[in-house]
Amino acid sequence: MATEPAVLTARALLLDMDGTLVNSDAVVERIWRRWAAAQGLDGDEVMSVVHGRQGHASMALLLPERPVEENLADNARMLAAETADMDGVVEVPGATAFLAALAGTPHALVTSADVALSTARMAAAGLPLPEVRVTAESVGASKPDPEGFLKGAAELGIDPADCVVFEDSGAGIAAGRAAGMRVVGVGPRAGQHGPDALVKDLTELRVEPQEDGTIRLLIG
């Protein structure tokens, strides 16, 4: 017997990019496993940390004694390498239709990628960039800090409690929660971190803008 879809109502949606709108796992794995090998670290341990965070924040967790300057320099090199490598970057299933359904509704991209990388990956996946974007350059603290999501809500002029976050990573889900927002988890990584609702990809969502300006989300 078919189950009824879950329903969430919001006034704005805040969207992570990697793992949520864009599947960039292939390039993330390539570049971070290469970095892990160069540092003598276990690749699987590194991959369990890096999703959702800015690169230098992941490095600080993995190599806590390492000088910040080294992490920032490595991060800049890795961002350049990632921006040059779009092999295997595709949309998460349903992302095109999902973004099209959001036309005219308040929504923002909130990503740990910088402007160059987010622009390149969205283009590689064939996705339009939302007008409001919060990138690595926009914040002083990486997810799981809530700063990015709070900035996105502020730029849209929407109370955090009226926002729903879409995220795939533990760091991102924690950031959404810390911002006082409800979180829809996207994909298998998200299910390990207790989001308010979970979808395997964006085909499991229906967006229904309402006359009163709210956005009705049918999930499942």
PDB file of C-alpha atoms in Angstrom:
ATOM      1  CA  MET A   1       0.000   0.000   0.000  1.00  0.00           C
ATOM      2  CA  ALA A   2       1.386   3.440  -0.937  1.00  0.00           C
ATOM      3  CA  THR A   3       2.238   5.725   1.973  1.00  0.00           C
ATOM      4  CA  GLU A   4       1.187   9.360   2.061  1.00  0.00           C
ATOM      5  CA  PRO A   5       4.048  11.788   1.385  1.00  0.00           C
ATOM      6  CA  ALA A   6       5.399  13.856   4.264  1.00  0.00           C
ATOM      7  CA  VAL A   7       4.589  17.567   3.990  1.00  0.00           C
ATOM      8  CA  LEU A   8       6.757  20.500   5.059  1.00  0.00           C
ATOM      9  CA  THR A   9       5.820  24.148   4.646  1.00  0.00           C
ATOM     10  CA  ALA A  10       8.452  26.864   4.339  1.00  0.00           C
ATOM     11  CA  ARG A  11       8.910  30.452   3.197  1.00  0.00           C
ATOM     12  CA  ALA A  12      12.397  29.872   1.778  1.00  0.00           C
ATOM     13  CA  LEU A  13      14.647  26.963   0.816  1.00  0.00           C
ATOM     14  CA  LEU A  14      18.403  26.951   1.384  1.00  0.00           C
ATOM     15  CA  LEU A  15      20.249  24.526  -0.861  1.00  0.00           C
ATOM     16  CA  ASP A  16      23.643  22.947  -0.422  1.00  0.00           C
ATOM     17  CA  MET A  17      25.411  22.142  -3.708  1.00  0.00           C
ATOM     18  CA  ASP A  18      27.767  19.153  -3.600  1.00  0.00           C
ATOM     19  CA  GLY A  19      25.841  15.945  -2.954  1.00  0.00           C
ATOM     20  CA  THR A  20      22.545  17.840  -2.885  1.00  0.00           C
ATOM     21  CA  LEU A  21      22.179  19.449  -6.332  1.00  0.00           C
ATOM     22  CA  VAL A  22      25.416  18.273  -7.948  1.00  0.00           C
ATOM     23  CA  ASN A  23      27.006  14.830  -7.723  1.00  0.00           C
ATOM     24  CA  SER A  24      30.703  15.666  -7.557  1.00  0.00           C
ATOM     25  CA  ASP A  25      31.733  12.604  -5.535  1.00  0.00           C
ATOM     26  CA  ALA A  26      34.061  11.295  -8.267  1.00  0.00           C
ATOM     27  CA  VAL A  27      36.290  14.383  -8.302  1.00  0.00           C
ATOM     28  CA  VAL A  28      36.096  14.902  -4.517  1.00  0.00           C
ATOM     29  CA  GLU A  29      37.288  11.316  -4.020  1.00  0.00           C
ATOM     30  CA  ARG A  30      40.107  11.698  -6.557  1.00  0.00           C
ATOM     31  CA  ILE A  31      41.492  14.911  -5.120  1.00  0.00           C
ATOM     32  CA  TRP A  32      41.074  14.183  -1.407  1.00  0.00           C
ATOM     33  CA  ARG A  33      42.441  10.637  -1.611  1.00  0.00           C
ATOM     34  CA  ARG A  34      45.505  12.008  -3.429  1.00  0.00           C
ATOM     35  CA  TRP A  35      45.922  14.574  -0.621  1.00  0.00           C
ATOM     36  CA  ALA A  36      45.445  11.853   2.027  1.00  0.00           C
ATOM     37  CA  ALA A  37      48.182   9.716   0.472  1.00  0.00           C
ATOM     38  CA  ALA A  38      50.563  12.685   0.370  1.00  0.00           C
ATOM     39  CA  GLN A  39      49.951  13.287   4.102  1.00  0.00           C
ATOM     40  CA  GLY A  40      50.237   9.611   5.040  1.00  0.00           C
ATOM     41  CA  LEU A  41      46.598   9.535   6.158  1.00  0.00           C
ATOM     42  CA  ASP A  42      43.997   6.806   5.691  1.00  0.00           C
ATOM     43  CA  GLY A  43      41.848   7.688   2.659  1.00  0.00           C
ATOM     44  CA  ASP A  44      38.628   6.323   4.141  1.00  0.00           C
ATOM     45  CA  GLU A  45      39.108   8.328   7.342  1.00  0.00           C
ATOM     46  CA  VAL A  46      39.711  11.484   5.303  1.00  0.00           C
ATOM     47  CA  MET A  47      36.604  10.896   3.184  1.00  0.00           C
ATOM     48  CA  SER A  48      34.499  10.495   6.344  1.00  0.00           C
ATOM     49  CA  VAL A  49      35.418  14.065   7.357  1.00  0.00           C
ATOM     50  CA  VAL A  50      35.602  16.201   4.213  1.00  0.00           C
ATOM     51  CA  HIS A  51      32.021  16.263   2.898  1.00  0.00           C
ATOM     52  CA  GLY A  52      30.245  19.542   3.585  1.00  0.00           C
ATOM     53  CA  ARG A  53      33.180  21.434   5.059  1.00  0.00           C
ATOM     54  CA  GLN A  54      35.558  23.935   3.530  1.00  0.00           C
ATOM     55  CA  GLY A  55      38.832  22.190   2.736  1.00  0.00           C
ATOM     56  CA  HIS A  56      40.961  24.045   5.287  1.00  0.00           C
ATOM     57  CA  ALA A  57      38.427  23.203   8.009  1.00  0.00           C
ATOM     58  CA  SER A  58      38.692  19.496   7.145  1.00  0.00           C
ATOM     59  CA  MET A  59      42.487  19.716   7.207  1.00  0.00           C
ATOM     60  CA  ALA A  60      42.394  21.354  10.643  1.00  0.00           C
ATOM     61  CA  LEU A  61      40.394  18.397  11.972  1.00  0.00           C
ATOM     62  CA  LEU A  62      42.599  15.789  10.308  1.00  0.00           C
ATOM     63  CA  LEU A  63      45.963  17.438  11.118  1.00  0.00           C
ATOM     64  CA  PRO A  64      45.297  19.498  14.268  1.00  0.00           C
ATOM     65  CA  GLU A  65      48.974  20.399  14.813  1.00  0.00           C
ATOM     66  CA  ARG A  66      49.449  21.743  11.285  1.00  0.00           C
ATOM     67  CA  PRO A  67      49.831  25.536  10.879  1.00  0.00           C
ATOM     68  CA  VAL A  68      46.733  27.320   9.571  1.00  0.00           C
ATOM     69  CA  GLU A  69      48.816  28.920   6.810  1.00  0.00           C
ATOM     70  CA  GLU A  70      49.713  25.494   5.399  1.00  0.00           C
ATOM     71  CA  ASN A  71      46.061  24.455   5.415  1.00  0.00           C
ATOM     72  CA  LEU A  72      44.992  27.641   3.634  1.00  0.00           C
ATOM     73  CA  ALA A  73      47.724  27.221   1.014  1.00  0.00           C
ATOM     74  CA  ASP A  74      46.765  23.559   0.439  1.00  0.00           C
ATOM     75  CA  ASN A  75      43.103  24.545   0.298  1.00  0.00           C
ATOM     76  CA  ALA A  76      43.788  27.115  -2.438  1.00  0.00           C
ATOM     77  CA  ARG A  77      45.698  24.536  -4.492  1.00  0.00           C
ATOM     78  CA  MET A  78      42.944  21.955  -4.078  1.00  0.00           C
ATOM     79  CA  LEU A  79      40.194  24.404  -5.000  1.00  0.00           C
ATOM     80  CA  ALA A  80      42.096  25.216  -8.208  1.00  0.00           C
ATOM     81  CA  ALA A  81      42.497  21.491  -8.952  1.00  0.00           C
ATOM     82  CA  GLU A  82      38.813  20.812  -8.294  1.00  0.00           C
ATOM     83  CA  THR A  83      37.736  23.754 -10.455  1.00  0.00           C
ATOM     84  CA  ALA A  84      39.836  22.358 -13.321  1.00  0.00           C
ATOM     85  CA  ASP A  85      38.421  18.824 -12.952  1.00  0.00           C
ATOM     86  CA  MET A  86      34.780  18.393 -13.989  1.00  0.00           C
ATOM     87  CA  ASP A  87      35.117  14.741 -15.050  1.00  0.00           C
ATOM     88  CA  GLY A  88      32.113  12.863 -13.680  1.00  0.00           C
ATOM     89  CA  VAL A  89      30.312  15.952 -12.338  1.00  0.00           C
ATOM     90  CA  VAL A  90      26.573  15.506 -13.012  1.00  0.00           C
ATOM     91  CA  GLU A  91      23.304  16.681 -11.510  1.00  0.00           C
ATOM     92  CA  VAL A  92      21.720  14.776  -8.651  1.00  0.00           C
ATOM     93  CA  PRO A  93      18.639  13.137 -10.241  1.00  0.00           C
ATOM     94  CA  GLY A  94      15.701  15.559 -10.191  1.00  0.00           C
ATOM     95  CA  ALA A  95      17.810  18.708  -9.624  1.00  0.00           C
ATOM     96  CA  THR A  96      16.840  20.400 -12.909  1.00  0.00           C
ATOM     97  CA  ALA A  97      13.115  19.987 -12.280  1.00  0.00           C
ATOM     98  CA  PHE A  98      13.505  20.918  -8.606  1.00  0.00           C
ATOM     99  CA  LEU A  99      15.236  24.221  -9.401  1.00  0.00           C
ATOM    100  CA  ALA A 100      12.736  24.972 -12.172  1.00  0.00           C
ATOM    101  CA  ALA A 101       9.896  24.490  -9.664  1.00  0.00           C
ATOM    102  CA  LEU A 102      11.529  27.061  -7.370  1.00  0.00           C
ATOM    103  CA  ALA A 103      11.436  29.851  -9.968  1.00  0.00           C
ATOM    104  CA  GLY A 104       9.870  32.908  -8.342  1.00  0.00           C
ATOM    105  CA  THR A 105      10.140  31.500  -4.811  1.00  0.00           C
ATOM    106  CA  PRO A 106      12.740  32.575  -2.217  1.00  0.00           C
ATOM    107  CA  HIS A 107      15.708  30.218  -2.351  1.00  0.00           C
ATOM    108  CA  ALA A 108      19.490  30.424  -2.097  1.00  0.00           C
ATOM    109  CA  LEU A 109      22.579  28.331  -2.706  1.00  0.00           C
ATOM    110  CA  VAL A 110      24.626  27.881   0.489  1.00  0.00           C
ATOM    111  CA  THR A 111      27.835  26.042  -0.333  1.00  0.00           C
ATOM    112  CA  SER A 112      31.286  25.471   1.146  1.00  0.00           C
ATOM    113  CA  ALA A 113      32.691  25.817  -2.387  1.00  0.00           C
ATOM    114  CA  ASP A 114      34.053  29.177  -3.525  1.00  0.00           C
ATOM    115  CA  VAL A 115      32.582  31.264  -6.365  1.00  0.00           C
ATOM    116  CA  ALA A 116      34.780  29.738  -9.074  1.00  0.00           C
ATOM    117  CA  LEU A 117      34.164  26.120  -8.053  1.00  0.00           C
ATOM    118  CA  SER A 118      30.414  26.515  -7.464  1.00  0.00           C
ATOM    119  CA  THR A 119      29.978  28.306 -10.791  1.00  0.00           C
ATOM    120  CA  ALA A 120      31.952  25.628 -12.655  1.00  0.00           C
ATOM    121  CA  ARG A 121      30.214  22.661 -11.020  1.00  0.00           C
ATOM    122  CA  MET A 122      26.693  24.009 -11.492  1.00  0.00           C
ATOM    123  CA  ALA A 123      27.520  24.665 -15.160  1.00  0.00           C
ATOM    124  CA  ALA A 124      29.045  21.202 -15.599  1.00  0.00           C
ATOM    125  CA  ALA A 125      25.856  19.674 -14.182  1.00  0.00           C
ATOM    126  CA  GLY A 126      23.712  21.862 -16.463  1.00  0.00           C
ATOM    127  CA  LEU A 127      22.041  23.660 -13.561  1.00  0.00           C
ATOM    128  CA  PRO A 128      21.153  27.364 -13.249  1.00  0.00           C
ATOM    129  CA  LEU A 129      22.732  29.309 -10.405  1.00  0.00           C
ATOM    130  CA  PRO A 130      20.211  30.734  -7.920  1.00  0.00           C
ATOM    131  CA  GLU A 131      20.296  34.543  -7.739  1.00  0.00           C
ATOM    132  CA  VAL A 132      21.212  34.463  -4.044  1.00  0.00           C
ATOM    133  CA  ARG A 133      24.428  32.574  -3.310  1.00  0.00           C
ATOM    134  CA  VAL A 134      26.427  32.184  -0.101  1.00  0.00           C
ATOM    135  CA  THR A 135      29.878  30.750  -0.902  1.00  0.00           C
ATOM    136  CA  ALA A 136      33.125  30.163   0.978  1.00  0.00           C
ATOM    137  CA  GLU A 137      34.114  33.811   0.457  1.00  0.00           C
ATOM    138  CA  SER A 138      30.903  34.980   2.155  1.00  0.00           C
ATOM    139  CA  VAL A 139      31.506  33.459   5.599  1.00  0.00           C
ATOM    140  CA  GLY A 140      34.081  33.483   8.356  1.00  0.00           C
ATOM    141  CA  ALA A 141      33.274  29.966   9.573  1.00  0.00           C
ATOM    142  CA  SER A 142      32.685  26.728   7.656  1.00  0.00           C
ATOM    143  CA  LYS A 143      29.775  24.345   8.169  1.00  0.00           C
ATOM    144  CA  PRO A 144      28.942  22.890  10.717  1.00  0.00           C
ATOM    145  CA  ASP A 145      28.844  26.527  11.866  1.00  0.00           C
ATOM    146  CA  PRO A 146      25.390  27.948  10.988  1.00  0.00           C
ATOM    147  CA  GLU A 147      26.764  31.248   9.605  1.00  0.00           C
ATOM    148  CA  GLY A 148      26.186  30.381   5.943  1.00  0.00           C
ATOM    149  CA  PHE A 149      22.566  29.352   6.392  1.00  0.00           C
ATOM    150  CA  LEU A 150      21.824  32.351   8.618  1.00  0.00           C
ATOM    151  CA  LYS A 151      23.342  34.646   5.954  1.00  0.00           C
ATOM    152  CA  GLY A 152      21.221  33.003   3.276  1.00  0.00           C
ATOM    153  CA  ALA A 153      18.047  33.536   5.299  1.00  0.00           C
ATOM    154  CA  ALA A 154      19.021  37.151   6.027  1.00  0.00           C
ATOM    155  CA  GLU A 155      19.699  37.894   2.340  1.00  0.00           C
ATOM    156  CA  LEU A 156      16.285  36.481   1.454  1.00  0.00           C
ATOM    157  CA  GLY A 157      14.663  38.410   4.319  1.00  0.00           C
ATOM    158  CA  ILE A 158      13.126  35.246   5.801  1.00  0.00           C
ATOM    159  CA  ASP A 159      13.103  34.174   9.452  1.00  0.00           C
ATOM    160  CA  PRO A 160      15.377  31.126   9.986  1.00  0.00           C
ATOM    161  CA  ALA A 161      12.472  29.183  11.497  1.00  0.00           C
ATOM    162  CA  ASP A 162      10.614  29.545   8.179  1.00  0.00           C
ATOM    163  CA  CYS A 163      13.502  28.085   6.142  1.00  0.00           C
ATOM    164  CA  VAL A 164      14.070  24.487   5.099  1.00  0.00           C
ATOM    165  CA  VAL A 165      17.631  23.357   4.362  1.00  0.00           C
ATOM    166  CA  PHE A 166      18.548  20.675   1.811  1.00  0.00           C
ATOM    167  CA  GLU A 167      21.791  18.899   2.711  1.00  0.00           C
ATOM    168  CA  ASP A 168      23.687  15.637   2.184  1.00  0.00           C
ATOM    169  CA  SER A 169      26.449  15.817   4.819  1.00  0.00           C
ATOM    170  CA  GLY A 170      26.720  15.568   8.567  1.00  0.00           C
ATOM    171  CA  ALA A 171      28.426  18.967   8.752  1.00  0.00           C
ATOM    172  CA  GLY A 172      25.698  20.568   6.654  1.00  0.00           C
ATOM    173  CA  ILE A 173      22.839  18.982   8.581  1.00  0.00           C
ATOM    174  CA  ALA A 174      24.432  20.122  11.860  1.00  0.00           C
ATOM    175  CA  ALA A 175      24.766  23.653  10.433  1.00  0.00           C
ATOM    176  CA  GLY A 176      21.100  23.744   9.421  1.00  0.00           C
ATOM    177  CA  ARG A 177      20.023  22.533  12.834  1.00  0.00           C
ATOM    178  CA  ALA A 178      22.248  25.064  14.599  1.00  0.00           C
ATOM    179  CA  ALA A 179      20.620  27.785  12.482  1.00  0.00           C
ATOM    180  CA  GLY A 180      17.211  26.752  13.862  1.00  0.00           C
ATOM    181  CA  MET A 181      16.012  25.364  10.528  1.00  0.00           C
ATOM    182  CA  ARG A 182      14.392  22.128   9.464  1.00  0.00           C
ATOM    183  CA  VAL A 183      16.537  19.884   7.280  1.00  0.00           C
ATOM    184  CA  VAL A 184      15.706  17.598   4.369  1.00  0.00           C
ATOM    185  CA  GLY A 185      18.512  15.085   3.890  1.00  0.00           C
ATOM    186  CA  VAL A 186      19.422  14.095   0.338  1.00  0.00           C
ATOM    187  CA  GLY A 187      21.094  10.756  -0.398  1.00  0.00           C
ATOM    188  CA  PRO A 188      22.632   7.966   1.668  1.00  0.00           C
ATOM    189  CA  ARG A 189      25.161  10.093   3.608  1.00  0.00           C
ATOM    190  CA  ALA A 190      22.384  12.260   5.009  1.00  0.00           C
ATOM    191  CA  GLY A 191      20.479   9.354   6.526  1.00  0.00           C
ATOM    192  CA  GLN A 192      23.236   8.782   9.089  1.00  0.00           C
ATOM    193  CA  HIS A 193      22.716  12.237  10.624  1.00  0.00           C
ATOM    194  CA  GLY A 194      19.032  12.369  11.535  1.00  0.00           C
ATOM    195  CA  PRO A 195      17.513  14.949   9.175  1.00  0.00           C
ATOM    196  CA  ASP A 196      13.852  15.884   9.652  1.00  0.00           C
ATOM    197  CA  ALA A 197      13.021  14.137   6.364  1.00  0.00           C
ATOM    198  CA  LEU A 198      15.089  12.045   3.945  1.00  0.00           C
ATOM    199  CA  VAL A 199      14.983  11.473   0.179  1.00  0.00           C
ATOM    200  CA  LYS A 200      17.209   9.266  -1.953  1.00  0.00           C
ATOM    201  CA  ASP A 201      17.439  12.078  -4.518  1.00  0.00           C
ATOM    202  CA  LEU A 202      15.441  15.094  -5.691  1.00  0.00           C
ATOM    203  CA  THR A 203      12.993  13.031  -7.767  1.00  0.00           C
ATOM    204  CA  GLU A 204      11.281  12.195  -4.454  1.00  0.00           C
ATOM    205  CA  LEU A 205      10.187  15.814  -3.948  1.00  0.00           C
ATOM    206  CA  ARG A 206       7.302  17.889  -5.200  1.00  0.00           C
ATOM    207  CA  VAL A 207       7.338  21.679  -4.807  1.00  0.00           C
ATOM    208  CA  GLU A 208       3.999  23.497  -4.615  1.00  0.00           C
ATOM    209  CA  PRO A 209       4.223  27.304  -4.269  1.00  0.00           C
ATOM    210  CA  GLN A 210       1.135  28.596  -2.431  1.00  0.00           C
ATOM    211  CA  GLU A 211      -0.842  31.795  -2.979  1.00  0.00           C
ATOM    212  CA  ASP A 212       0.128  33.088   0.473  1.00  0.00           C
ATOM    213  CA  GLY A 213       3.828  32.969  -0.483  1.00  0.00           C
ATOM    214  CA  THR A 214       4.651  29.771   1.345  1.00  0.00           C
ATOM    215  CA  ILE A 215       6.240  26.744  -0.311  1.00  0.00           C
ATOM    216  CA  ARG A 216       4.651  23.348   0.251  1.00  0.00           C
ATOM    217  CA  LEU A 217       7.082  20.427  -0.016  1.00  0.00           C
ATOM    218  CA  LEU A 218       5.738  16.921  -0.594  1.00  0.00           C
ATOM    219  CA  ILE A 219       8.414  14.436   0.323  1.00  0.00           C
ATOM    220  CA  GLY A 220       8.407  10.776  -0.669  1.00  0.00           C
TER     221      GLY A 220
END
